[in-house]
Amino acid sequence: MEKVTIDELAADNNPGGGEDTARRVGEALETADVGLSHYQLDAGQNLSGGVHTHMDQEEIFYVLDGTVTFQTLEGEVEVEGGEVVRFAPGDFQQGKNESDQPATLLGIGAPKPSTDVRVPQPCSACGESDTLRFVPGDDGMVLQCPECGETFEMPG
């Protein structure tokens, strides 16, 4: 058994969310099969750098308080304190606190090691894929077509 106190965990920067918005609870608990993060989002902060999906992981977000708006390819969904939302592998989403009050939530991802994260962007090289995958490049992350392997710089 492992036990941690969330307030005692070091705050981590979250891509797109700003500084000190995430606490990696799963890492502190040394989980092997499930990821768990605690997020504190101020007004205007995001959970991620943009709309994305995990092709190999489902995600669940439990909003403890406040309201988080999830942008999907079908539109927006508001999730309020006490509500839970699930995204299956392949469901594109981005969570953002669009209110003027803070929002606190837990993010759960399983299985834990997600290695296939994609954005809804077609490949301009081959036209065979409507998504691009995040992969490590020489100077950080790049986007790669899962069909032809062509790489593209991350949009600035």
PDB file of C-alpha atoms in Angstrom:
ATOM      1  CA  MET A   1       0.000   0.000   0.000  1.00  0.00           C
ATOM      2  CA  GLU A   2       1.150   3.516  -0.801  1.00  0.00           C
ATOM      3  CA  LYS A   3      -0.303   6.733   0.624  1.00  0.00           C
ATOM      4  CA  VAL A   4       0.359  10.364  -0.298  1.00  0.00           C
ATOM      5  CA  THR A   5      -1.078  13.774   0.536  1.00  0.00           C
ATOM      6  CA  ILE A   6      -1.829  15.720  -2.628  1.00  0.00           C
ATOM      7  CA  ASP A   7      -0.982  19.118  -1.106  1.00  0.00           C
ATOM      8  CA  GLU A   8       2.481  17.797  -0.204  1.00  0.00           C
ATOM      9  CA  LEU A   9       3.309  16.729  -3.774  1.00  0.00           C
ATOM     10  CA  ALA A  10       5.436  19.006  -5.916  1.00  0.00           C
ATOM     11  CA  ALA A  11       3.447  20.965  -8.484  1.00  0.00           C
ATOM     12  CA  ASP A  12       4.408  20.266 -12.073  1.00  0.00           C
ATOM     13  CA  ASN A  13       4.051  22.296 -15.243  1.00  0.00           C
ATOM     14  CA  ASN A  14       1.304  21.042 -17.495  1.00  0.00           C
ATOM     15  CA  PRO A  15       1.564  21.412 -21.292  1.00  0.00           C
ATOM     16  CA  GLY A  16      -0.773  24.264 -22.165  1.00  0.00           C
ATOM     17  CA  GLY A  17      -1.940  24.581 -18.578  1.00  0.00           C
ATOM     18  CA  GLY A  18       0.752  26.797 -17.214  1.00  0.00           C
ATOM     19  CA  GLU A  19       3.080  26.502 -14.280  1.00  0.00           C
ATOM     20  CA  ASP A  20       2.261  24.525 -11.170  1.00  0.00           C
ATOM     21  CA  THR A  21      -1.114  23.229 -12.368  1.00  0.00           C
ATOM     22  CA  ALA A  22      -0.578  19.459 -12.054  1.00  0.00           C
ATOM     23  CA  ARG A  23       0.426  17.085  -9.313  1.00  0.00           C
ATOM     24  CA  ARG A  24       1.410  13.606 -10.552  1.00  0.00           C
ATOM     25  CA  VAL A  25      -0.308  11.454  -7.935  1.00  0.00           C
ATOM     26  CA  GLY A  26       0.235   8.211  -9.856  1.00  0.00           C
ATOM     27  CA  GLU A  27       3.977   8.824  -9.965  1.00  0.00           C
ATOM     28  CA  ALA A  28       4.079   9.472  -6.217  1.00  0.00           C
ATOM     29  CA  LEU A  29       2.088   6.274  -5.603  1.00  0.00           C
ATOM     30  CA  GLU A  30       4.342   4.395  -8.055  1.00  0.00           C
ATOM     31  CA  THR A  31       1.360   3.084 -10.039  1.00  0.00           C
ATOM     32  CA  ALA A  32       2.216   0.668 -12.816  1.00  0.00           C
ATOM     33  CA  ASP A  33      -1.028   0.421 -14.792  1.00  0.00           C
ATOM     34  CA  VAL A  34      -2.981   3.626 -14.224  1.00  0.00           C
ATOM     35  CA  GLY A  35      -2.025   7.293 -14.379  1.00  0.00           C
ATOM     36  CA  LEU A  36      -3.537   9.708 -11.868  1.00  0.00           C
ATOM     37  CA  SER A  37      -3.034  13.464 -11.827  1.00  0.00           C
ATOM     38  CA  HIS A  38      -4.558  16.212  -9.681  1.00  0.00           C
ATOM     39  CA  TYR A  39      -5.109  19.515 -11.506  1.00  0.00           C
ATOM     40  CA  GLN A  40      -5.786  23.002 -10.180  1.00  0.00           C
ATOM     41  CA  LEU A  41      -6.727  25.260 -13.082  1.00  0.00           C
ATOM     42  CA  ASP A  42      -7.132  28.993 -12.733  1.00  0.00           C
ATOM     43  CA  ALA A  43      -9.401  30.891 -15.106  1.00  0.00           C
ATOM     44  CA  GLY A  44      -8.234  30.417 -18.706  1.00  0.00           C
ATOM     45  CA  GLN A  45      -5.859  27.515 -18.018  1.00  0.00           C
ATOM     46  CA  ASN A  46      -5.924  24.293 -20.079  1.00  0.00           C
ATOM     47  CA  LEU A  47      -5.266  20.652 -19.294  1.00  0.00           C
ATOM     48  CA  SER A  48      -3.183  20.233 -22.458  1.00  0.00           C
ATOM     49  CA  GLY A  49      -1.580  22.170 -25.281  1.00  0.00           C
ATOM     50  CA  GLY A  50      -4.447  21.461 -27.690  1.00  0.00           C
ATOM     51  CA  VAL A  51      -7.102  19.059 -28.878  1.00  0.00           C
ATOM     52  CA  HIS A  52      -5.597  15.550 -28.844  1.00  0.00           C
ATOM     53  CA  THR A  53      -6.375  11.892 -28.240  1.00  0.00           C
ATOM     54  CA  HIS A  54      -4.643   8.886 -26.781  1.00  0.00           C
ATOM     55  CA  MET A  55      -5.125   5.999 -29.217  1.00  0.00           C
ATOM     56  CA  ASP A  56      -3.929   3.540 -26.559  1.00  0.00           C
ATOM     57  CA  GLN A  57      -5.501   4.948 -23.399  1.00  0.00           C
ATOM     58  CA  GLU A  58      -8.902   5.917 -22.055  1.00  0.00           C
ATOM     59  CA  GLU A  59      -9.146   9.010 -19.891  1.00  0.00           C
ATOM     60  CA  ILE A  60     -11.542   9.888 -17.096  1.00  0.00           C
ATOM     61  CA  PHE A  61     -11.813  13.349 -15.572  1.00  0.00           C
ATOM     62  CA  TYR A  62     -13.564  13.851 -12.241  1.00  0.00           C
ATOM     63  CA  VAL A  63     -14.245  17.545 -11.611  1.00  0.00           C
ATOM     64  CA  LEU A  64     -14.074  18.082  -7.855  1.00  0.00           C
ATOM     65  CA  ASP A  65     -15.116  21.732  -7.964  1.00  0.00           C
ATOM     66  CA  GLY A  66     -15.560  24.469 -10.517  1.00  0.00           C
ATOM     67  CA  THR A  67     -16.379  23.890 -14.169  1.00  0.00           C
ATOM     68  CA  VAL A  68     -14.166  22.503 -16.936  1.00  0.00           C
ATOM     69  CA  THR A  69     -15.193  22.840 -20.577  1.00  0.00           C
ATOM     70  CA  PHE A  70     -14.005  20.030 -22.834  1.00  0.00           C
ATOM     71  CA  GLN A  71     -13.640  20.880 -26.510  1.00  0.00           C
ATOM     72  CA  THR A  72     -14.294  17.831 -28.698  1.00  0.00           C
ATOM     73  CA  LEU A  73     -14.571  17.461 -32.460  1.00  0.00           C
ATOM     74  CA  GLU A  74     -18.358  17.420 -31.989  1.00  0.00           C
ATOM     75  CA  GLY A  75     -18.508  20.593 -29.859  1.00  0.00           C
ATOM     76  CA  GLU A  76     -18.136  21.620 -26.229  1.00  0.00           C
ATOM     77  CA  VAL A  77     -19.172  19.768 -23.081  1.00  0.00           C
ATOM     78  CA  GLU A  78     -19.228  21.483 -19.672  1.00  0.00           C
ATOM     79  CA  VAL A  79     -18.388  19.260 -16.697  1.00  0.00           C
ATOM     80  CA  GLU A  80     -19.182  20.720 -13.277  1.00  0.00           C
ATOM     81  CA  GLY A  81     -18.062  19.850  -9.762  1.00  0.00           C
ATOM     82  CA  GLY A  82     -19.260  16.366  -8.828  1.00  0.00           C
ATOM     83  CA  GLU A  83     -19.487  15.245 -12.470  1.00  0.00           C
ATOM     84  CA  VAL A  84     -17.272  12.772 -14.320  1.00  0.00           C
ATOM     85  CA  VAL A  85     -16.518  12.478 -18.051  1.00  0.00           C
ATOM     86  CA  ARG A  86     -14.850   9.611 -19.939  1.00  0.00           C
ATOM     87  CA  PHE A  87     -13.002   9.732 -23.247  1.00  0.00           C
ATOM     88  CA  ALA A  88     -12.384   6.434 -25.032  1.00  0.00           C
ATOM     89  CA  PRO A  89      -9.188   5.791 -26.977  1.00  0.00           C
ATOM     90  CA  GLY A  90      -9.492   7.837 -30.175  1.00  0.00           C
ATOM     91  CA  ASP A  91     -11.829  10.491 -28.676  1.00  0.00           C
ATOM     92  CA  PHE A  92     -10.322  13.927 -29.297  1.00  0.00           C
ATOM     93  CA  GLN A  93     -10.590  16.467 -26.467  1.00  0.00           C
ATOM     94  CA  GLN A  94      -9.022  19.401 -24.668  1.00  0.00           C
ATOM     95  CA  GLY A  95     -10.113  20.564 -21.229  1.00  0.00           C
ATOM     96  CA  LYS A  96     -10.100  24.228 -20.250  1.00  0.00           C
ATOM     97  CA  ASN A  97     -11.310  26.320 -17.353  1.00  0.00           C
ATOM     98  CA  GLU A  98     -13.372  28.932 -19.204  1.00  0.00           C
ATOM     99  CA  SER A  99     -14.970  30.275 -16.021  1.00  0.00           C
ATOM    100  CA  ASP A 100     -13.689  33.057 -13.794  1.00  0.00           C
ATOM    101  CA  GLN A 101     -13.354  30.689 -10.795  1.00  0.00           C
ATOM    102  CA  PRO A 102     -10.672  28.036 -10.129  1.00  0.00           C
ATOM    103  CA  ALA A 103     -11.409  24.422 -11.048  1.00  0.00           C
ATOM    104  CA  THR A 104      -9.998  21.308  -9.394  1.00  0.00           C
ATOM    105  CA  LEU A 105     -10.111  17.879 -10.995  1.00  0.00           C
ATOM    106  CA  LEU A 106      -8.574  14.427 -11.112  1.00  0.00           C
ATOM    107  CA  GLY A 107      -7.388  12.931 -14.388  1.00  0.00           C
ATOM    108  CA  ILE A 108      -7.190   9.154 -14.674  1.00  0.00           C
ATOM    109  CA  GLY A 109      -5.612   7.380 -17.644  1.00  0.00           C
ATOM    110  CA  ALA A 110      -5.345   3.649 -18.272  1.00  0.00           C
ATOM    111  CA  PRO A 111      -3.287   1.882 -19.254  1.00  0.00           C
ATOM    112  CA  LYS A 112      -0.679   4.209 -17.813  1.00  0.00           C
ATOM    113  CA  PRO A 113       2.066   4.282 -20.435  1.00  0.00           C
ATOM    114  CA  SER A 114       0.365   6.067 -23.338  1.00  0.00           C
ATOM    115  CA  THR A 115       2.701   6.070 -26.341  1.00  0.00           C
ATOM    116  CA  ASP A 116       0.291   6.941 -29.163  1.00  0.00           C
ATOM    117  CA  VAL A 117      -0.906  10.537 -28.732  1.00  0.00           C
ATOM    118  CA  ARG A 118      -2.349  12.221 -31.826  1.00  0.00           C
ATOM    119  CA  VAL A 119      -3.746  15.521 -33.038  1.00  0.00           C
ATOM    120  CA  PRO A 120      -6.562  15.901 -35.588  1.00  0.00           C
ATOM    121  CA  GLN A 121      -4.394  17.111 -38.464  1.00  0.00           C
ATOM    122  CA  PRO A 122      -4.200  15.462 -41.879  1.00  0.00           C
ATOM    123  CA  CYS A 123      -0.866  14.473 -43.398  1.00  0.00           C
ATOM    124  CA  SER A 124       0.059  16.979 -46.073  1.00  0.00           C
ATOM    125  CA  ALA A 125       2.690  14.606 -47.489  1.00  0.00           C
ATOM    126  CA  CYS A 126       0.627  11.508 -48.296  1.00  0.00           C
ATOM    127  CA  GLY A 127      -2.970  12.447 -47.487  1.00  0.00           C
ATOM    128  CA  GLU A 128      -3.551   8.910 -46.156  1.00  0.00           C
ATOM    129  CA  SER A 129      -3.985   9.838 -42.485  1.00  0.00           C
ATOM    130  CA  ASP A 130      -6.263  12.391 -40.847  1.00  0.00           C
ATOM    131  CA  THR A 131      -4.171  12.409 -37.638  1.00  0.00           C
ATOM    132  CA  LEU A 132      -0.532  13.028 -36.761  1.00  0.00           C
ATOM    133  CA  ARG A 133       1.299  11.371 -33.856  1.00  0.00           C
ATOM    134  CA  PHE A 134       3.557  13.083 -31.288  1.00  0.00           C
ATOM    135  CA  VAL A 135       7.078  11.588 -31.406  1.00  0.00           C
ATOM    136  CA  PRO A 136      10.408  12.709 -29.909  1.00  0.00           C
ATOM    137  CA  GLY A 137      12.604  14.686 -32.302  1.00  0.00           C
ATOM    138  CA  ASP A 138      16.118  16.120 -32.098  1.00  0.00           C
ATOM    139  CA  ASP A 139      14.873  19.362 -30.505  1.00  0.00           C
ATOM    140  CA  GLY A 140      11.778  18.145 -28.651  1.00  0.00           C
ATOM    141  CA  MET A 141       8.503  16.746 -29.925  1.00  0.00           C
ATOM    142  CA  VAL A 142       7.541  16.630 -33.608  1.00  0.00           C
ATOM    143  CA  LEU A 143       4.449  15.371 -35.407  1.00  0.00           C
ATOM    144  CA  GLN A 144       4.671  12.234 -37.549  1.00  0.00           C
ATOM    145  CA  CYS A 145       2.283  10.663 -40.018  1.00  0.00           C
ATOM    146  CA  PRO A 146       1.418   7.124 -38.858  1.00  0.00           C
ATOM    147  CA  GLU A 147       1.032   6.045 -42.512  1.00  0.00           C
ATOM    148  CA  CYS A 148       4.064   7.415 -44.382  1.00  0.00           C
ATOM    149  CA  GLY A 149       6.372   8.375 -41.487  1.00  0.00           C
ATOM    150  CA  GLU A 150       6.886  11.981 -42.669  1.00  0.00           C
ATOM    151  CA  THR A 151       7.645  14.353 -39.756  1.00  0.00           C
ATOM    152  CA  PHE A 152       6.446  17.907 -39.279  1.00  0.00           C
ATOM    153  CA  GLU A 153       7.470  20.679 -36.874  1.00  0.00           C
ATOM    154  CA  MET A 154       5.066  21.416 -34.052  1.00  0.00           C
ATOM    155  CA  PRO A 155       2.906  24.466 -34.801  1.00  0.00           C
ATOM    156  CA  GLY A 156       4.038  27.524 -32.847  1.00  0.00           C
TER     157      GLY A 156
END
